[in-house]
Short mmCIF file of C-alpha atoms and ligand atoms in Angstrom, two decimals:
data_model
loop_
_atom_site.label_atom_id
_atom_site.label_comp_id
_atom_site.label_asym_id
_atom_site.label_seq_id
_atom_site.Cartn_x
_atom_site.Cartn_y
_atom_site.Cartn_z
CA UNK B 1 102.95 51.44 101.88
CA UNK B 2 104.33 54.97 101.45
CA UNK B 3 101.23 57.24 101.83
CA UNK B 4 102.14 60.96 100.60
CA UNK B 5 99.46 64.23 101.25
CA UNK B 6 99.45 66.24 98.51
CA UNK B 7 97.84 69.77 98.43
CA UNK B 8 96.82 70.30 94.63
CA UNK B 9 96.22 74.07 93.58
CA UNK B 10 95.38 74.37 90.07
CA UNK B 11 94.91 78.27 89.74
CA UNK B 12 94.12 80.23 87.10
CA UNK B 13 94.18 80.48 83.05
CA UNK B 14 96.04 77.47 81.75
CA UNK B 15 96.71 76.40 85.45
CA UNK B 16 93.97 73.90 85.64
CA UNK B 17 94.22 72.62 82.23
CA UNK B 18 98.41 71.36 82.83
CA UNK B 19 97.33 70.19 85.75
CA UNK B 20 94.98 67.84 84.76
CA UNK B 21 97.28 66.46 82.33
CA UNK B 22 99.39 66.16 85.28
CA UNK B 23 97.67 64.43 87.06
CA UNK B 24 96.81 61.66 84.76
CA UNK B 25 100.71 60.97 84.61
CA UNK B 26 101.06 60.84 88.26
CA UNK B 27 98.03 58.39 88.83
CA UNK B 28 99.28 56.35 85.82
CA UNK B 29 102.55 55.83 87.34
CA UNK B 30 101.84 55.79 90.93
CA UNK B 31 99.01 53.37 90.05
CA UNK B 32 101.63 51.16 88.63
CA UNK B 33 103.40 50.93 91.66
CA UNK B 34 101.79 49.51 94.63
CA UNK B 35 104.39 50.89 97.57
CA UNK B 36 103.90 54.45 97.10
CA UNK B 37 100.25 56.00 97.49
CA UNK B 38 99.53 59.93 96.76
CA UNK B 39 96.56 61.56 98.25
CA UNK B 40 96.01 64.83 96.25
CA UNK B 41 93.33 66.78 97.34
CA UNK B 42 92.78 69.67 95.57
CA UNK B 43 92.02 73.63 97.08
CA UNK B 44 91.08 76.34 94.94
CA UNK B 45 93.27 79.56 95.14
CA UNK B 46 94.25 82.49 92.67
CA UNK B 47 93.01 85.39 90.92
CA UNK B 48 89.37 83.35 90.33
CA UNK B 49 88.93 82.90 93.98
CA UNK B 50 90.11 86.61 94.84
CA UNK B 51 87.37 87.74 92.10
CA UNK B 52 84.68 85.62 93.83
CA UNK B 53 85.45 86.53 97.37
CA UNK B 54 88.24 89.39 97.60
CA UNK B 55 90.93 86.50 98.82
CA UNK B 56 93.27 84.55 96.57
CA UNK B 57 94.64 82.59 99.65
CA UNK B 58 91.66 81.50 102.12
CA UNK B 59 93.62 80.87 104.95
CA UNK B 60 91.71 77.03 105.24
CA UNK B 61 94.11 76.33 102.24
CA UNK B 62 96.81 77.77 103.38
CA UNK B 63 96.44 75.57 106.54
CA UNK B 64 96.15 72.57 104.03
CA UNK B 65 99.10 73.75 102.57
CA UNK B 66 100.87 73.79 105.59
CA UNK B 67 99.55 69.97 106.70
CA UNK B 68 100.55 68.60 103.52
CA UNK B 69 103.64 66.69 102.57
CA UNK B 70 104.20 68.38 99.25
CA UNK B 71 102.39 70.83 97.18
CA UNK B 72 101.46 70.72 93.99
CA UNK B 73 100.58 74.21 92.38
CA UNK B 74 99.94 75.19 88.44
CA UNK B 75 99.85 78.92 88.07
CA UNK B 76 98.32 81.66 89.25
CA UNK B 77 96.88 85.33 88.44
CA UNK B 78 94.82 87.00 85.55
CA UNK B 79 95.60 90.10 84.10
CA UNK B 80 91.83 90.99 84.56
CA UNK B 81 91.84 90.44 88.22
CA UNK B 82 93.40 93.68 90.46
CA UNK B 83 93.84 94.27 94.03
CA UNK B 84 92.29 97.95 94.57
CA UNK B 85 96.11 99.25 94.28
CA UNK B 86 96.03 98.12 90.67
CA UNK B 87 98.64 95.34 91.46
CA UNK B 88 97.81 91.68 90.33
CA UNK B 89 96.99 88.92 93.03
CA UNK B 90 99.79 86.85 91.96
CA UNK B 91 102.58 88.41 93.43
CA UNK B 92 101.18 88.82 96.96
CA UNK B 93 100.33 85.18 97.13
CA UNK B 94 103.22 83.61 96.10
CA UNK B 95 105.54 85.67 98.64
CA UNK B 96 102.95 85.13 101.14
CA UNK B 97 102.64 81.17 100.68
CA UNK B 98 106.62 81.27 100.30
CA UNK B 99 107.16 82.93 103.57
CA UNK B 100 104.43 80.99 105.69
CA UNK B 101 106.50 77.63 103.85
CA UNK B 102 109.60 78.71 104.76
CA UNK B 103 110.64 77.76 101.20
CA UNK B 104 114.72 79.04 101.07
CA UNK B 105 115.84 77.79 97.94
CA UNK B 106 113.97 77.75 94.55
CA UNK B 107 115.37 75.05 91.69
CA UNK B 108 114.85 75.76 88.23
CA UNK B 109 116.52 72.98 86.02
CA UNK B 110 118.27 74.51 82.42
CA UNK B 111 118.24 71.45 80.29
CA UNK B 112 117.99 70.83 76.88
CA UNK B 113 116.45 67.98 75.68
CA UNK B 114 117.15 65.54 72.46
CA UNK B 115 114.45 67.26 70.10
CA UNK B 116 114.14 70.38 71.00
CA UNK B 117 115.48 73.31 68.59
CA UNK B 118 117.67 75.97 71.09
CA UNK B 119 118.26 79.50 69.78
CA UNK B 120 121.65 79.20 70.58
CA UNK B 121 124.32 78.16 67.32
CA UNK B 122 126.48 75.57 69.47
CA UNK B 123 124.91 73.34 71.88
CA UNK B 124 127.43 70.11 71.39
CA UNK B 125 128.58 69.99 74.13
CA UNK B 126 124.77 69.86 75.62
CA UNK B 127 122.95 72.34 78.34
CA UNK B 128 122.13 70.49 81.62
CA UNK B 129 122.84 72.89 85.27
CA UNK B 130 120.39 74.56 87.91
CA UNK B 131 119.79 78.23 88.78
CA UNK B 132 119.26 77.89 92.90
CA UNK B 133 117.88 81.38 93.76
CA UNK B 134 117.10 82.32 97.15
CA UNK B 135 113.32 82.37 97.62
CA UNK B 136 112.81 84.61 100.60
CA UNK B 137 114.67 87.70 101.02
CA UNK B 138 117.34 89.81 98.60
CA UNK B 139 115.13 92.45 96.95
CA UNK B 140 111.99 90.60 97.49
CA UNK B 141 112.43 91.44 101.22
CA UNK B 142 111.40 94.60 100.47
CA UNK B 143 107.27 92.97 98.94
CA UNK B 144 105.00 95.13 100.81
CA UNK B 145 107.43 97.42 102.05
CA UNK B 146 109.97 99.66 100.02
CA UNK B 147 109.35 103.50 99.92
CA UNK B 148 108.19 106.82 98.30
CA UNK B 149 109.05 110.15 98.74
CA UNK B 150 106.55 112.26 96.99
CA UNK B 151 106.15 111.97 93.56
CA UNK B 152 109.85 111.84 92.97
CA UNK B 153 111.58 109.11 94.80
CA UNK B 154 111.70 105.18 95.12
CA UNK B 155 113.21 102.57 96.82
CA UNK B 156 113.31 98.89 97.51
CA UNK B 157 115.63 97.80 100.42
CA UNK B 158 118.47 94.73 99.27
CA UNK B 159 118.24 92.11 102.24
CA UNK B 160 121.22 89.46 102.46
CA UNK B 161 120.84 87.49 106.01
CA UNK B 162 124.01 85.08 106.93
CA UNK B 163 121.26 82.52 108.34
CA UNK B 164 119.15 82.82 104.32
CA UNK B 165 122.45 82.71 102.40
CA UNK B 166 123.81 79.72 104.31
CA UNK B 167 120.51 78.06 103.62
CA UNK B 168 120.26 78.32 99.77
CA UNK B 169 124.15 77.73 99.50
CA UNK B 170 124.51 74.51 101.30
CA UNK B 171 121.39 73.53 99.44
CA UNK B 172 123.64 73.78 96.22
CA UNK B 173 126.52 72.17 97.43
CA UNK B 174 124.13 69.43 98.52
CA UNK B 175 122.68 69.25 95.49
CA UNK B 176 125.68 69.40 93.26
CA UNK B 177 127.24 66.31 94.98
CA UNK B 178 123.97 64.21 93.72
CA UNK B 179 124.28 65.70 90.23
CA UNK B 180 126.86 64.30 87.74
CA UNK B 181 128.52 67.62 87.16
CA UNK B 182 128.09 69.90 84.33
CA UNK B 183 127.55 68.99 80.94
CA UNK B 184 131.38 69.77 79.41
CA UNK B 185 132.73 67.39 81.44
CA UNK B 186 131.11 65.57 84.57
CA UNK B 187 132.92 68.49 86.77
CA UNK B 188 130.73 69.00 90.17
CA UNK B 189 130.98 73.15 90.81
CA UNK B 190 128.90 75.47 92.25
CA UNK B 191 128.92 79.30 91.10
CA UNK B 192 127.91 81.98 93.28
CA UNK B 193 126.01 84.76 90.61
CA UNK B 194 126.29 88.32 92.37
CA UNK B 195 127.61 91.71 91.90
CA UNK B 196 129.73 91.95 94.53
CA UNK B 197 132.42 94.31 93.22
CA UNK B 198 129.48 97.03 93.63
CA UNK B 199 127.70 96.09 96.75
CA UNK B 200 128.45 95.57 100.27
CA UNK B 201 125.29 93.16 100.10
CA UNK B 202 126.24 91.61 97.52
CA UNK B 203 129.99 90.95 98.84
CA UNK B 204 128.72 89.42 102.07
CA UNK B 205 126.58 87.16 100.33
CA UNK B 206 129.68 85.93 98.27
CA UNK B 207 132.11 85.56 101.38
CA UNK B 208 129.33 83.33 103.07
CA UNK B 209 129.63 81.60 99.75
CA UNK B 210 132.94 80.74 100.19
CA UNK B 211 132.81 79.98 104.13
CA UNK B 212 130.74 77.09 103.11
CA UNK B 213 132.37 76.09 100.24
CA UNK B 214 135.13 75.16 102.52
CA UNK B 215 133.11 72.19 104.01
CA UNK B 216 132.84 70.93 100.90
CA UNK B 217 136.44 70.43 98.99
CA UNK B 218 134.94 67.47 96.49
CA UNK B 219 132.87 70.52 94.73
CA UNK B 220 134.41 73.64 93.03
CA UNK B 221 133.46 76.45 93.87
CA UNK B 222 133.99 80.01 91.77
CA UNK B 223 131.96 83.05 91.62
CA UNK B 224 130.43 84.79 88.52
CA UNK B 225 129.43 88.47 88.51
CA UNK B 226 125.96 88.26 87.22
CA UNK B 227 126.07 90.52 84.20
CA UNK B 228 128.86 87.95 82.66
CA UNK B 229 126.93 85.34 83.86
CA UNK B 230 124.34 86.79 81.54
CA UNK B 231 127.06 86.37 78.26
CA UNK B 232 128.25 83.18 79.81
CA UNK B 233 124.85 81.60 79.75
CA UNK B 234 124.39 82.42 76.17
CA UNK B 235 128.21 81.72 74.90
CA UNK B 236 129.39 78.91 76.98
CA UNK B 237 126.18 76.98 79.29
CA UNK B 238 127.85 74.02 79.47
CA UNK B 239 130.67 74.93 81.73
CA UNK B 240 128.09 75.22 84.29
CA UNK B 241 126.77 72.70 86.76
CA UNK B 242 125.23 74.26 89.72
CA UNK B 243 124.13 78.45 90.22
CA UNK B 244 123.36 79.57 93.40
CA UNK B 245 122.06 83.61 93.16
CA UNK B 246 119.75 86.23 95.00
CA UNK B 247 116.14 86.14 94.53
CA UNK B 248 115.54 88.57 91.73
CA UNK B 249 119.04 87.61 90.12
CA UNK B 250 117.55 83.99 89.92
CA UNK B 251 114.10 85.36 88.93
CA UNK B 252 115.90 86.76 85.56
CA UNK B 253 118.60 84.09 85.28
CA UNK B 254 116.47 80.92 85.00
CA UNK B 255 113.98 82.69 82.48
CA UNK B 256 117.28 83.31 80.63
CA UNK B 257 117.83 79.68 81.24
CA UNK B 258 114.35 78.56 79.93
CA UNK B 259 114.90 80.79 76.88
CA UNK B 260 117.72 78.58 75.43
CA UNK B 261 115.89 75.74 75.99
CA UNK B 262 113.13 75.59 74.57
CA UNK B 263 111.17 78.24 76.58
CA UNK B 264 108.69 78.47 79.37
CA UNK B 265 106.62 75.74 78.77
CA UNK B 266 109.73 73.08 79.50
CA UNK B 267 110.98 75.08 82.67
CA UNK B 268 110.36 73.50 85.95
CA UNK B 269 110.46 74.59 89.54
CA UNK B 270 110.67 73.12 92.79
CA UNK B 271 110.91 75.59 95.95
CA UNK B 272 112.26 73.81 99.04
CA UNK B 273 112.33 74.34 102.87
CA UNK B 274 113.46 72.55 105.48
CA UNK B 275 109.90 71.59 106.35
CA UNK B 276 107.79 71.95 103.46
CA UNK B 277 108.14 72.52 99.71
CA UNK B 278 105.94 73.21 96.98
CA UNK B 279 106.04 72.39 93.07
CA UNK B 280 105.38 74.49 90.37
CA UNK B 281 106.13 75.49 86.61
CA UNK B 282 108.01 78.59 86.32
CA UNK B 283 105.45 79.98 83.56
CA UNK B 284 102.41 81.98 84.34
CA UNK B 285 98.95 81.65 83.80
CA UNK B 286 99.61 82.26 79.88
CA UNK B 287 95.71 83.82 79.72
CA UNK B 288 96.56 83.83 76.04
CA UNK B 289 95.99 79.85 75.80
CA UNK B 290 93.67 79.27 78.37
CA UNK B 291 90.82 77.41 77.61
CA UNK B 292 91.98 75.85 74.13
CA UNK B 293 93.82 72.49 75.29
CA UNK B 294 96.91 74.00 73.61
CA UNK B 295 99.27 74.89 76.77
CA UNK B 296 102.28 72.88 76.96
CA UNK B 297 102.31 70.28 79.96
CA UNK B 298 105.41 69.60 80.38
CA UNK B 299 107.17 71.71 82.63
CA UNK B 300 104.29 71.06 85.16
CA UNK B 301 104.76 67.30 84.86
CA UNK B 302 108.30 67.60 85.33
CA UNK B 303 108.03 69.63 87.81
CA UNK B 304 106.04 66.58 89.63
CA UNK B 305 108.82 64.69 88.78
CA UNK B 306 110.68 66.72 90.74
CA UNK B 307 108.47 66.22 93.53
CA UNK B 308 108.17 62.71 93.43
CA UNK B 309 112.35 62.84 93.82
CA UNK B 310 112.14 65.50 96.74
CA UNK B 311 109.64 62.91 98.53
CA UNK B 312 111.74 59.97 98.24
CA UNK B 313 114.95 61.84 98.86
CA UNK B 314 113.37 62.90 102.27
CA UNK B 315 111.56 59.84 102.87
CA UNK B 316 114.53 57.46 101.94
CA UNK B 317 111.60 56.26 99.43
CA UNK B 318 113.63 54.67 96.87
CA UNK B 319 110.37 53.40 94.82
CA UNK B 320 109.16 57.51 94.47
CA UNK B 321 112.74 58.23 93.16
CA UNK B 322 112.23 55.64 91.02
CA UNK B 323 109.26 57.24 89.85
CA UNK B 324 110.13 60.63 89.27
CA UNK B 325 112.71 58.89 86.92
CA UNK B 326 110.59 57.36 84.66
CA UNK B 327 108.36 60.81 83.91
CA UNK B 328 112.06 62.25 83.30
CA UNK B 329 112.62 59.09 80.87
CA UNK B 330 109.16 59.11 79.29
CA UNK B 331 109.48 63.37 78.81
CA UNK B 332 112.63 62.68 77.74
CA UNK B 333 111.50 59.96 74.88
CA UNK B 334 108.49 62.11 74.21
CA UNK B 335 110.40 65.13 73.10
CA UNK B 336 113.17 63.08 71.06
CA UNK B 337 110.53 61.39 68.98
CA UNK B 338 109.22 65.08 67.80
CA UNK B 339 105.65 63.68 66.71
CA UNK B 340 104.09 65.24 69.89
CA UNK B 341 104.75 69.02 70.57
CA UNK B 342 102.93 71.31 71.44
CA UNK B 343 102.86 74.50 69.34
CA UNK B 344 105.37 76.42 71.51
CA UNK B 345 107.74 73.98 70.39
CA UNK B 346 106.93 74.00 66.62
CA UNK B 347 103.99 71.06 66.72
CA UNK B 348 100.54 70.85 66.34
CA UNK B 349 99.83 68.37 69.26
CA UNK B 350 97.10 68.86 72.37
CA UNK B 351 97.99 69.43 75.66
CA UNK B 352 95.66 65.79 76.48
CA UNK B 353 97.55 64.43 73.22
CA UNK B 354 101.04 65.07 75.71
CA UNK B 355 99.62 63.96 78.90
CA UNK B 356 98.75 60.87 76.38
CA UNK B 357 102.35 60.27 74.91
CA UNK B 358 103.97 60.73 78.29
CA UNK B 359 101.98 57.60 79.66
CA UNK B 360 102.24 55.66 76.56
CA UNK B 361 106.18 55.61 77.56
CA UNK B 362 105.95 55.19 80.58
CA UNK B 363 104.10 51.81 79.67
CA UNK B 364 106.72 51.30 77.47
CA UNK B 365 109.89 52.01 80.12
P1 ATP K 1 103.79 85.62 85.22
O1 ATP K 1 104.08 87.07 85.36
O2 ATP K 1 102.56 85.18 85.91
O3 ATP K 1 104.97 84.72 85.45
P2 ATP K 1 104.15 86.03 82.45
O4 ATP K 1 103.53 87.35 82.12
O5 ATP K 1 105.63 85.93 82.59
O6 ATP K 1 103.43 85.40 83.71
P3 ATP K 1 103.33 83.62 81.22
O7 ATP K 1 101.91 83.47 81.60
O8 ATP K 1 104.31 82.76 81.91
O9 ATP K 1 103.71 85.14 81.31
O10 ATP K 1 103.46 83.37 79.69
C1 ATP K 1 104.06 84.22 78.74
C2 ATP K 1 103.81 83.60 77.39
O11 ATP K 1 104.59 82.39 77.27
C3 ATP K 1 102.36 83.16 77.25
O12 ATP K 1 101.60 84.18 76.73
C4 ATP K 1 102.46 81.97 76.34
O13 ATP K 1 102.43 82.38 75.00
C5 ATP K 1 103.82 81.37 76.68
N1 ATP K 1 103.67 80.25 77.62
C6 ATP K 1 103.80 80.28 78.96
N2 ATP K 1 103.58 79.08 79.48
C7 ATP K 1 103.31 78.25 78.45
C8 ATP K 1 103.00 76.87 78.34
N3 ATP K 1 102.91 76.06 79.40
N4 ATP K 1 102.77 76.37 77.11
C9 ATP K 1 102.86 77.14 76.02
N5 ATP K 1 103.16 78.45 76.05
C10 ATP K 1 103.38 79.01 77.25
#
């Protein structure tokens, strides 16, 4: 038997609520399948925990973190909650838990699913590619640092290593050649998404780009500069398989990408290292919903899916591949079938009442 540690963070607002629907799907389906065994163990950590004790990240659960195969995190921060600076706990956390992961390359799916209305006129042709954004330097180098000059002048420093770029790119080209291409056609292709006619930065992250590319002839590879990438996402998605981008760009580009399908509450998020990764919905801690069982689930159960496949990818565990497939299947079927949505996507259902339908396919699968 295939015995996985999981670190479980639940966080803050509708955090703990998506998680527990969470993990009811992953005990119903790992519970089905006698080879594979998670041990989640949960840790609280997030803008609760700062208010309590003036740390969001006790550094016995950042240890945990560290231990574990996988984490699983829901969101984290609350409006409410400030650091004496007046900044939220959020940001500092994340960066910090990042960095002490090592977690190079964050994957936020675009995909539209069967059922679900998209804002944008033509979709034919379907949405399906992944925003890879670097997770650990471009402008987010510059958390904690950057300057001011008085009361008159800013800045933030642009970072662009050889060693980071290499890492996120040949984690696209690795992951376009287990994709099926993009949606148009089955074409594999990776698109580097910068602005290098402007920066120097920008230029060396795009001729790295292309140094790898050359290892790997089977895949396309093109680059984009990001403000057409921008139109392109909105006029013509499916002509994209795989984006690979700097930090903030990706920060902007996959909420773009969640926006034309079906919005934050169906966008997941897997951050990987070459050690350690961690698993997360791209939404935030939605303090709006918190509390009333109304939160959409689904982004945080797919992006346990995605976990489940990162396992067995790494662990040559065919039966947790397997698994992760069936959540996509049942999510999938769940969506189609319109009778259970949440009211972000136009329903009236509970977030239980979606944890519910999700295992009532996977029964069914
Ligand atoms: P952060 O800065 O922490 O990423 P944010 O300010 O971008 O957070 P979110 O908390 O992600 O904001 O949510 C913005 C809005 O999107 C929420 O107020 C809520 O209406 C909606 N939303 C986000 N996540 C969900 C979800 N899982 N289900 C339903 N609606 C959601």
């Amino acid at each position: 038997m295939n015995i996985y540690r999981i670190a479980v963070l639940p966080g803050d607002g509708i955090g703990p609520e998506v998680m527990k629907a969470t993990r009811q799907v992953l005990d119903h389906v790992v519970g089905k399948s006698p080879p594979v065994r998670l041990d989640c163990i949960e840790y609280q950590a997030g803008a609760e925990v700062y208010r309590k004790t003036g740390e969001a990240l006790p550094q016995a659960v950042l240890q945990a973190c560290l231990d574990a195969d996988a984490v699983l995190l829901s969101a984290i921060g609350l409006p409410d909650v400030r650091k004496p600076d007046g900044t939220e706990v959020q940001p500092e956390m994340m960066v910090g838990l990042r960095r002490a992961l090592n977690v190079h390359s964050a994957v936020r799916p675009v995909k539209l699913f069967p059922g679900v209305s998209c804002p944008l006129k033509e979709t034919r042709q379907g949405i399906d590619f992944v925003v890879v954004r670097e997770n650990l330097e471009g402008l987010f180098a510059s958390f904690g640092g950057g300057g001011l000059v008085g009361n008159e002048v800013a800045t933030d420093t642009m970072v662009i290593t050889r060693q980071g770029t290499s890492k996120v790119v040949e984690y696209a080209f690795r992951l376009a050649a287990r994709r099926n291409g993009r949606a148009a056609d089955g074409k594999r292709k990776v698109t580097c998404v910068d602005k290098a006619n402007v920066f120097r930065s920008f230029a060396f992250f795009r001729k790295v780009f292309f140094e790898i590319s050359e290892h790997h002839p089977e895949i396309t590879a093109e680059a984009v500069y990001v403000d057409a990438m921008s139109l392109y996402m909105v006029q013509n998605p499916w002509d994209f398989d795989v984006l690979v981008t700097e930090n903030q760009f990706g920060d902007i580009l996959s909420d773009l990408g969640a926006g034309i399908v079906g919005g934050l509450g169906l966008a997941p998020s897997a951050e990987i290292g070459d050690r350690h990764a961690l698993f997360q919905p791209s939404h935030g801690t939605a303090p709006d919903l918190a509390g009333k069982n109304l939160a959409n689930p689904l982004a945080m159960i797919l992006s346990a899916a995605m976990m489940l496949d990162w396992l067995g990818e790494r662990n040559q565990d065919k039966t947790c591949i397997h698994l992760a497939r069936q959540i996509e299947n049942a999510v999938e079927k769940v969506l189609h079938e319109k009778k259970i949505h949440t009211p972000d996507l136009g329903g009236t259902a509970t977030t239980s009442e979606v944890a519910e339908a999700v295992i009532g396919q996977i029964d069914k699968i």
